[in-house]
Amino acid sequence: MKILVTAKRVEDPESKIKVKPDGSGIVQEGLKYKINPFDEIGVEEGLRLVAKHQGEVVVVSIGGKEVQEQLRHALAMGAHRAVWVNHTGPLDQLAIAGLLQKVVEKEKPDLVILGKQSIDDDQNQVGQYLAEFLGWGQATFASKVESLESEQEKNKVPALVVGADGKTVRVIREVDNGLATLECQLPAIVTTDLRLNQPRYASLPGIMKAKSKPIEELTPAKLGVDVTPAIQVLKMSAPPARKAGIKVADVPALVEKLHNEAKVV
Amino acid sequence: MEFQLTEAQRALQEAARKYAREVVRPKAAHYDETATFPRDLLSTAWELGLLNMAIPAEYGGVGLSHLEQVIVAEELSWGCAGVATSIIANDLANLPIILHGTEEQKKRLLGHFSERLKFSSFCLTEPEAGSDVASMQTTAVRDGDHYVLNGAKCFITNGGQAEQYTVFATMDKAKKHKGITCFVVEGRPKGLTASKHENKMGQRASETVSLTFEDVRVPVANRIGEEGQGFAVAMATLDNSRPLTAMFSVGIARAALEYSMEYASQRKTFGKPIIEHQAIQFMIADMAMNTHAARMLTYESAWLLDEGKRNTLQSSYAKCFAADMAMKVATDAVQVYGGYGYIKDYPVEKLMRDAKLIQVYEGTSQVQRLVIARELFK
């Protein structure tokens, strides 16, 4: 089975993110980058499925030369090869879904796994657009009840199970009031939620092997996609700084404030 | 000159950092307190390839360059210097084979390390022969197609856990360093016994034992290099490993610096965070500056090895400067923490204890200065 997974390059949440004074974007100097954690979960899930069903995991990223770092990370985890869509400049979600559609049509995977959203702009749209563009079934927010770290949880049924005939996939999804189980015809789109799995560490031999794994270069022009953004970011601003709290004298004063000021009780 | 890491080097650094942060750090205080063997941490380290960094890929290892190894070493030691020492012990014990073994020996004696978790110990130091290696008392006597080893070794890292030992012994005490020969003892043969784990001041997660050899038989096929070449083998090994121990110092110092910056931003005296007091600012500036200087010296000494150049002088610069620097930086971290720094509930006194060992092991700071002076007047 062939699985296509995405690997977006995002700002490392441990870096200090500052908005530029003119609001045109964030200060990029000194920032560290990593693979979008939801995508990393997708890579892990792809590798687990392929370990069970044979096949290959192909990882795709869109961006300038620097996104090769994230592709290599996925390759170091064990992905077999990579596709790099070389493009610098702003891209909106429609353009990204359009590019991925062409990559999917070229690669013809049985399953596409994407992060449910990327942690930089938290849009949560690309997976759904891609399913629409392709006319495929989609199962978003694939998840599990608990962290996979517990022994108990490891032994439980995985959230993504490919049917015995290899034509369907059963996905456990996180929804507002619990879990929903979906069955989808393959090929399908799955997006990952946080509790789906605990991604493996890239091993040292994995990193060394990743150096020689192939990265195929494509461009929007080669794929025939117009990526002119339909959406423009006009201004960015930092959230207002949190004000210091106050101390109340006693419980009645607290209740009074909760009732009259915060209006929560 | 190129002052930036490659993409692959950054990936290795990130992998080691993740292991140090997520696997080692949460348990570092526990293993320091109990001084028990951190088998679970080392098992994960083995899965990630950290125990076999120096073994070339053709013999199953990761085959990292020296520069890549020191980049990883900084992260490991940042996590816990004791755990880092136990991790690197395998490469240290395997270096004589990597550097001076025959093709057949490399295949036979190195291959197992990537197949399963297996520890190996480097056995050079003796109760009466530390810096003065030529005073070695452990003897090797040829008996048919075997050698028979007798004697005692001390301060042996992972010695109680190992299943392979790289042992230096003399074939003729009168010949001093020219009598020393290197052997690989496989398994735990009859006559080889390990003492209990030493109760150390620092790096307590790293197991340290004494070994006794009583008529331990080693096949001739396990002699590394020729008879009498052992001293050269040992010195070449230490030229290779000195950048790693230097980088352990950098890892400790970086941890001390980070903890100090964090604490100094929170702790308030005289109405403001202590980082706003110039006395603290100057201490932290010195810590950062010296940590980085040691890192640069170490990178250079590792880079020279990768270029195939002799690095004796630069690796002694690096080891000596870095070890003394880490001791000072860790001591200053305790100072920044004040009274709390002296208490074991806070992380910096451990760094001070851990740093002290690097001024002592793999050539004391005094021996490094001796080597430096000798190299300068050559």
mmCIF file of N, CA, C and O in Angstrom, chain B residues 249-321:
data_model
loop_
_atom_site.group_PDB
_atom_site.id
_atom_site.type_symbol
_atom_site.label_atom_id
_atom_site.label_comp_id
_atom_site.label_asym_id
_atom_site.label_seq_id
_atom_site.Cartn_x
_atom_site.Cartn_y
_atom_site.Cartn_z
ATOM 1 N N SER B 249 32.025 18.549 28.993
ATOM 2 C CA SER B 249 32.131 19.747 29.833
ATOM 3 C C SER B 249 31.222 20.844 29.301
ATOM 4 O O SER B 249 30.573 21.557 30.070
ATOM 5 N N VAL B 250 31.187 20.977 27.975
ATOM 6 C CA VAL B 250 30.362 22.018 27.361
ATOM 7 C C VAL B 250 28.883 21.757 27.647
ATOM 8 O O VAL B 250 28.128 22.683 27.956
ATOM 9 N N GLY B 251 28.484 20.483 27.581
ATOM 10 C CA GLY B 251 27.089 20.131 27.864
ATOM 11 C C GLY B 251 26.698 20.492 29.294
ATOM 12 O O GLY B 251 25.628 21.056 29.542
ATOM 13 N N ILE B 252 27.601 20.170 30.236
ATOM 14 C CA ILE B 252 27.337 20.503 31.646
ATOM 15 C C ILE B 252 27.243 22.017 31.801
ATOM 16 O O ILE B 252 26.326 22.543 32.447
ATOM 17 N N ALA B 253 28.195 22.740 31.197
ATOM 18 C CA ALA B 253 28.236 24.199 31.343
ATOM 19 C C ALA B 253 26.992 24.840 30.729
ATOM 20 O O ALA B 253 26.428 25.786 31.285
ATOM 21 N N ARG B 254 26.553 24.316 29.581
ATOM 22 C CA ARG B 254 25.350 24.891 28.961
ATOM 23 C C ARG B 254 24.134 24.677 29.859
ATOM 24 O O ARG B 254 23.303 25.573 30.016
ATOM 25 N N ALA B 255 24.047 23.504 30.462
ATOM 26 C CA ALA B 255 22.938 23.240 31.384
ATOM 27 C C ALA B 255 23.011 24.230 32.555
ATOM 28 O O ALA B 255 21.996 24.824 32.937
ATOM 29 N N ALA B 256 24.208 24.432 33.088
ATOM 30 C CA ALA B 256 24.394 25.342 34.225
ATOM 31 C C ALA B 256 24.011 26.764 33.840
ATOM 32 O O ALA B 256 23.360 27.489 34.602
ATOM 33 N N LEU B 257 24.401 27.165 32.630
ATOM 34 C CA LEU B 257 24.088 28.500 32.130
ATOM 35 C C LEU B 257 22.574 28.680 31.985
ATOM 36 O O LEU B 257 22.008 29.690 32.432
ATOM 37 N N GLU B 258 21.917 27.695 31.375
ATOM 38 C CA GLU B 258 20.470 27.804 31.155
ATOM 39 C C GLU B 258 19.703 27.859 32.479
ATOM 40 O O GLU B 258 18.795 28.673 32.648
ATOM 41 N N TYR B 259 20.084 26.970 33.393
ATOM 42 C CA TYR B 259 19.422 26.987 34.707
ATOM 43 C C TYR B 259 19.634 28.346 35.396
ATOM 44 O O TYR B 259 18.721 28.890 36.006
ATOM 45 N N SER B 260 20.850 28.878 35.271
ATOM 46 C CA SER B 260 21.163 30.147 35.941
ATOM 47 C C SER B 260 20.351 31.288 35.352
ATOM 48 O O SER B 260 19.857 32.153 36.084
ATOM 49 N N MET B 261 20.218 31.299 34.024
ATOM 50 C CA MET B 261 19.455 32.368 33.371
ATOM 51 C C MET B 261 17.986 32.306 33.787
ATOM 52 O O MET B 261 17.357 33.333 34.054
ATOM 53 N N GLU B 262 17.472 31.082 33.845
ATOM 54 C CA GLU B 262 16.074 30.902 34.210
ATOM 55 C C GLU B 262 15.846 31.360 35.653
ATOM 56 O O GLU B 262 14.926 32.133 35.948
ATOM 57 N N TYR B 263 16.728 30.920 36.533
ATOM 58 C CA TYR B 263 16.552 31.245 37.955
ATOM 59 C C TYR B 263 16.746 32.738 38.205
ATOM 60 O O TYR B 263 15.978 33.371 38.945
ATOM 61 N N ALA B 264 17.757 33.299 37.535
ATOM 62 C CA ALA B 264 18.068 34.717 37.758
ATOM 63 C C ALA B 264 16.951 35.628 37.261
ATOM 64 O O ALA B 264 16.814 36.760 37.713
ATOM 65 N N SER B 265 16.148 35.144 36.317
ATOM 66 C CA SER B 265 15.027 35.942 35.829
ATOM 67 C C SER B 265 13.849 35.903 36.799
ATOM 68 O O SER B 265 12.994 36.781 36.776
ATOM 69 N N GLN B 266 13.787 34.845 37.618
ATOM 70 C CA GLN B 266 12.648 34.680 38.526
ATOM 71 C C GLN B 266 12.925 35.175 39.933
ATOM 72 O O GLN B 266 12.086 35.778 40.569
ATOM 73 N N ARG B 267 14.132 34.891 40.406
ATOM 74 C CA ARG B 267 14.484 35.206 41.793
ATOM 75 C C ARG B 267 14.612 36.719 41.978
ATOM 76 O O ARG B 267 15.305 37.384 41.206
ATOM 77 N N LYS B 268 13.939 37.240 42.996
ATOM 78 C CA LYS B 268 14.004 38.682 43.231
ATOM 79 C C LYS B 268 14.740 38.992 44.527
ATOM 80 O O LYS B 268 14.526 38.317 45.542
ATOM 81 N N THR B 269 15.619 39.982 44.474
ATOM 82 C CA THR B 269 16.197 40.546 45.706
ATOM 83 C C THR B 269 16.189 42.058 45.545
ATOM 84 O O THR B 269 16.274 42.563 44.415
ATOM 85 N N PHE B 270 16.105 42.765 46.601
ATOM 86 C CA PHE B 270 16.087 44.234 46.589
ATOM 87 C C PHE B 270 15.080 44.760 45.569
ATOM 88 O O PHE B 270 15.327 45.714 44.838
ATOM 89 N N GLY B 271 13.961 44.043 45.451
ATOM 90 C CA GLY B 271 12.863 44.534 44.644
ATOM 91 C C GLY B 271 12.952 44.294 43.153
ATOM 92 O O GLY B 271 12.113 44.772 42.393
ATOM 93 N N LYS B 272 13.958 43.557 42.696
ATOM 94 C CA LYS B 272 13.986 43.262 41.255
ATOM 95 C C LYS B 272 14.620 41.885 41.004
ATOM 96 O O LYS B 272 15.368 41.378 41.853
ATOM 97 N N PRO B 273 14.321 41.304 39.830
ATOM 98 C CA PRO B 273 14.940 40.005 39.509
ATOM 99 C C PRO B 273 16.460 40.140 39.568
ATOM 100 O O PRO B 273 17.005 41.173 39.133
ATOM 101 N N ILE B 274 17.142 39.120 40.084
ATOM 102 C CA ILE B 274 18.589 39.260 40.286
ATOM 103 C C ILE B 274 19.355 39.427 38.974
ATOM 104 O O ILE B 274 20.469 39.909 38.973
ATOM 105 N N ILE B 275 18.733 39.073 37.840
ATOM 106 C CA ILE B 275 19.403 39.258 36.546
ATOM 107 C C ILE B 275 19.614 40.754 36.257
ATOM 108 O O ILE B 275 20.449 41.125 35.451
ATOM 109 N N GLU B 276 18.844 41.602 36.954
ATOM 110 C CA GLU B 276 19.041 43.043 36.755
ATOM 111 C C GLU B 276 20.171 43.598 37.613
ATOM 112 O O GLU B 276 20.517 44.778 37.505
ATOM 113 N N HIS B 277 20.759 42.757 38.444
ATOM 114 C CA HIS B 277 21.951 43.184 39.194
ATOM 115 C C HIS B 277 23.186 42.883 38.351
ATOM 116 O O HIS B 277 23.358 41.777 37.846
ATOM 117 N N GLN B 278 24.049 43.886 38.249
ATOM 118 C CA GLN B 278 25.199 43.720 37.367
ATOM 119 C C GLN B 278 26.118 42.574 37.811
ATOM 120 O O GLN B 278 26.722 41.893 36.974
ATOM 121 N N ALA B 279 26.199 42.352 39.117
ATOM 122 C CA ALA B 279 27.068 41.280 39.611
ATOM 123 C C ALA B 279 26.646 39.938 39.011
ATOM 124 O O ALA B 279 27.484 39.118 38.623
ATOM 125 N N ILE B 280 25.353 39.711 38.903
ATOM 126 C CA ILE B 280 24.843 38.458 38.331
ATOM 127 C C ILE B 280 25.023 38.476 36.815
ATOM 128 O O ILE B 280 25.427 37.480 36.203
ATOM 129 N N GLN B 281 24.732 39.618 36.201
ATOM 130 C CA GLN B 281 24.895 39.726 34.739
ATOM 131 C C GLN B 281 26.312 39.344 34.325
ATOM 132 O O GLN B 281 26.517 38.622 33.353
ATOM 133 N N PHE B 282 27.298 39.843 35.064
ATOM 134 C CA PHE B 282 28.691 39.574 34.697
ATOM 135 C C PHE B 282 29.028 38.091 34.854
ATOM 136 O O PHE B 282 29.747 37.526 34.037
ATOM 137 N N MET B 283 28.489 37.476 35.899
ATOM 138 C CA MET B 283 28.737 36.030 36.067
ATOM 139 C C MET B 283 28.152 35.264 34.897
ATOM 140 O O MET B 283 28.778 34.359 34.347
ATOM 141 N N ILE B 284 26.936 35.635 34.513
ATOM 142 C CA ILE B 284 26.266 34.903 33.433
ATOM 143 C C ILE B 284 26.956 35.167 32.097
ATOM 144 O O ILE B 284 27.126 34.252 31.285
ATOM 145 N N ALA B 285 27.423 36.390 31.886
ATOM 146 C CA ALA B 285 28.167 36.690 30.651
ATOM 147 C C ALA B 285 29.428 35.834 30.579
ATOM 148 O O ALA B 285 29.746 35.262 29.523
ATOM 149 N N ASP B 286 30.141 35.701 31.692
ATOM 150 C CA ASP B 286 31.346 34.863 31.712
ATOM 151 C C ASP B 286 31.012 33.401 31.436
ATOM 152 O O ASP B 286 31.738 32.712 30.717
ATOM 153 N N MET B 287 29.914 32.938 32.007
ATOM 154 C CA MET B 287 29.509 31.540 31.807
ATOM 155 C C MET B 287 29.249 31.275 30.321
ATOM 156 O O MET B 287 29.724 30.284 29.756
ATOM 157 N N ALA B 288 28.484 32.183 29.693
ATOM 158 C CA ALA B 288 28.110 32.002 28.287
ATOM 159 C C ALA B 288 29.347 32.056 27.385
ATOM 160 O O ALA B 288 29.541 31.216 26.509
ATOM 161 N N MET B 289 30.191 33.037 27.653
ATOM 162 C CA MET B 289 31.394 33.258 26.834
ATOM 163 C C MET B 289 32.333 32.058 26.908
ATOM 164 O O MET B 289 32.813 31.564 25.885
ATOM 165 N N ASN B 290 32.576 31.565 28.110
ATOM 166 C CA ASN B 290 33.513 30.449 28.270
ATOM 167 C C ASN B 290 32.939 29.148 27.739
ATOM 168 O O ASN B 290 33.673 28.315 27.203
ATOM 169 N N THR B 291 31.637 28.967 27.879
ATOM 170 C CA THR B 291 31.008 27.764 27.333
ATOM 171 C C THR B 291 31.196 27.736 25.822
ATOM 172 O O THR B 291 31.572 26.723 25.236
ATOM 173 N N HIS B 292 30.961 28.892 25.200
ATOM 174 C CA HIS B 292 31.072 28.925 23.741
ATOM 175 C C HIS B 292 32.516 28.769 23.282
ATOM 176 O O HIS B 292 32.801 28.085 22.295
ATOM 177 N N ALA B 293 33.437 29.379 24.016
ATOM 178 C CA ALA B 293 34.857 29.248 23.663
ATOM 179 C C ALA B 293 35.281 27.781 23.714
ATOM 180 O O ALA B 293 35.978 27.280 22.821
ATOM 181 N N ALA B 294 34.835 27.059 24.736
ATOM 182 C CA ALA B 294 35.189 25.638 24.869
ATOM 183 C C ALA B 294 34.584 24.835 23.720
ATOM 184 O O ALA B 294 35.208 23.921 23.183
ATOM 185 N N ARG B 295 33.366 25.210 23.328
ATOM 186 C CA ARG B 295 32.709 24.503 22.219
ATOM 187 C C ARG B 295 33.522 24.681 20.937
ATOM 188 O O ARG B 295 33.756 23.726 20.198
ATOM 189 N N MET B 296 33.987 25.903 20.702
ATOM 190 C CA MET B 296 34.752 26.170 19.480
ATOM 191 C C MET B 296 36.082 25.402 19.473
ATOM 192 O O MET B 296 36.476 24.841 18.460
ATOM 193 N N LEU B 297 36.773 25.404 20.610
ATOM 194 C CA LEU B 297 38.037 24.649 20.711
ATOM 195 C C LEU B 297 37.781 23.172 20.422
ATOM 196 O O LEU B 297 38.571 22.513 19.747
ATOM 197 N N THR B 298 36.660 22.682 20.935
ATOM 198 C CA THR B 298 36.358 21.255 20.778
ATOM 199 C C THR B 298 35.991 20.930 19.332
ATOM 200 O O THR B 298 36.441 19.921 18.787
ATOM 201 N N TYR B 299 35.203 21.800 18.733
ATOM 202 C CA TYR B 299 34.876 21.591 17.312
ATOM 203 C C TYR B 299 36.177 21.498 16.497
ATOM 204 O O TYR B 299 36.327 20.649 15.642
ATOM 205 N N GLU B 300 37.102 22.400 16.784
ATOM 206 C CA GLU B 300 38.349 22.409 16.009
ATOM 207 C C GLU B 300 39.116 21.105 16.202
ATOM 208 O O GLU B 300 39.627 20.520 15.247
ATOM 209 N N SER B 301 39.189 20.640 17.468
ATOM 210 C CA SER B 301 39.974 19.426 17.714
ATOM 211 C C SER B 301 39.327 18.211 17.047
ATOM 212 O O SER B 301 40.019 17.297 16.601
ATOM 213 N N ALA B 302 37.994 18.198 16.951
ATOM 214 C CA ALA B 302 37.299 17.091 16.278
ATOM 215 C C ALA B 302 37.461 17.209 14.763
ATOM 216 O O ALA B 302 37.691 16.222 14.067
ATOM 217 N N TRP B 303 37.385 18.444 14.276
ATOM 218 C CA TRP B 303 37.519 18.690 12.834
ATOM 219 C C TRP B 303 38.895 18.240 12.337
ATOM 220 O O TRP B 303 39.034 17.647 11.275
ATOM 221 N N LEU B 304 39.935 18.490 13.144
ATOM 222 C CA LEU B 304 41.290 18.066 12.759
ATOM 223 C C LEU B 304 41.339 16.552 12.568
ATOM 224 O O LEU B 304 41.955 16.057 11.621
ATOM 225 N N LEU B 305 40.686 15.819 13.456
ATOM 226 C CA LEU B 305 40.660 14.354 13.325
ATOM 227 C C LEU B 305 39.976 13.957 12.022
ATOM 228 O O LEU B 305 40.433 13.064 11.319
ATOM 229 N N ASP B 306 38.865 14.646 11.712
ATOM 230 C CA ASP B 306 38.156 14.333 10.471
ATOM 231 C C ASP B 306 39.001 14.634 9.238
ATOM 232 O O ASP B 306 38.855 14.003 8.201
ATOM 233 N N GLU B 307 39.891 15.616 9.382
ATOM 234 C CA GLU B 307 40.776 15.962 8.270
ATOM 235 C C GLU B 307 41.986 15.032 8.214
ATOM 236 O O GLU B 307 42.865 15.195 7.373
ATOM 237 N N GLY B 308 42.038 14.097 9.175
ATOM 238 C CA GLY B 308 43.170 13.165 9.209
ATOM 239 C C GLY B 308 44.446 13.805 9.730
ATOM 240 O O GLY B 308 45.548 13.328 9.469
ATOM 241 N N LYS B 309 44.292 14.902 10.467
ATOM 242 C CA LYS B 309 45.469 15.595 10.980
ATOM 243 C C LYS B 309 45.673 15.289 12.455
ATOM 244 O O LYS B 309 44.716 14.982 13.170
ATOM 245 N N ARG B 310 46.894 15.401 12.916
ATOM 246 C CA ARG B 310 47.206 15.159 14.317
ATOM 247 C C ARG B 310 46.539 16.251 15.155
ATOM 248 O O ARG B 310 46.611 17.429 14.808
ATOM 249 N N ASN B 311 45.888 15.839 16.253
ATOM 250 C CA ASN B 311 45.170 16.842 17.036
ATOM 251 C C ASN B 311 45.594 16.854 18.501
ATOM 252 O O ASN B 311 44.881 17.379 19.347
ATOM 253 N N THR B 312 46.743 16.240 18.793
ATOM 254 C CA THR B 312 47.148 16.097 20.196
ATOM 255 C C THR B 312 47.116 17.436 20.929
ATOM 256 O O THR B 312 46.550 17.546 22.015
ATOM 257 N N LEU B 313 47.708 18.452 20.325
ATOM 258 C CA LEU B 313 47.756 19.759 20.985
ATOM 259 C C LEU B 313 46.348 20.346 21.153
ATOM 260 O O LEU B 313 45.957 20.725 22.264
ATOM 261 N N GLN B 314 45.581 20.387 20.067
ATOM 262 C CA GLN B 314 44.268 21.020 20.127
ATOM 263 C C GLN B 314 43.289 20.237 20.999
ATOM 264 O O GLN B 314 42.435 20.832 21.651
ATOM 265 N N SER B 315 43.423 18.908 21.011
ATOM 266 C CA SER B 315 42.479 18.147 21.838
ATOM 267 C C SER B 315 42.822 18.327 23.317
ATOM 268 O O SER B 315 41.933 18.288 24.165
ATOM 269 N N SER B 316 44.092 18.551 23.615
ATOM 270 C CA SER B 316 44.445 18.842 25.010
ATOM 271 C C SER B 316 44.027 20.261 25.394
ATOM 272 O O SER B 316 43.583 20.487 26.525
ATOM 273 N N TYR B 317 44.185 21.190 24.451
ATOM 274 C CA TYR B 317 43.636 22.549 24.697
ATOM 275 C C TYR B 317 42.156 22.429 25.080
ATOM 276 O O TYR B 317 41.695 22.997 26.060
ATOM 277 N N ALA B 318 41.436 21.696 24.225
ATOM 278 C CA ALA B 318 39.977 21.610 24.378
ATOM 279 C C ALA B 318 39.599 20.927 25.683
ATOM 280 O O ALA B 318 38.796 21.440 26.459
ATOM 281 N N LYS B 319 40.203 19.771 25.937
ATOM 282 C CA LYS B 319 39.847 18.987 27.131
ATOM 283 C C LYS B 319 40.170 19.782 28.403
ATOM 284 O O LYS B 319 39.362 19.865 29.326
ATOM 285 N N CYS B 320 41.362 20.376 28.437
ATOM 286 C CA CYS B 320 41.798 21.087 29.635
ATOM 287 C C CYS B 320 40.958 22.350 29.862
ATOM 288 O O CYS B 320 40.418 22.569 30.947
ATOM 289 N N PHE B 321 40.827 23.146 28.815
ATOM 290 C CA PHE B 321 40.065 24.395 28.949
ATOM 291 C C PHE B 321 38.608 24.101 29.302
ATOM 292 O O PHE B 321 38.032 24.724 30.202
#
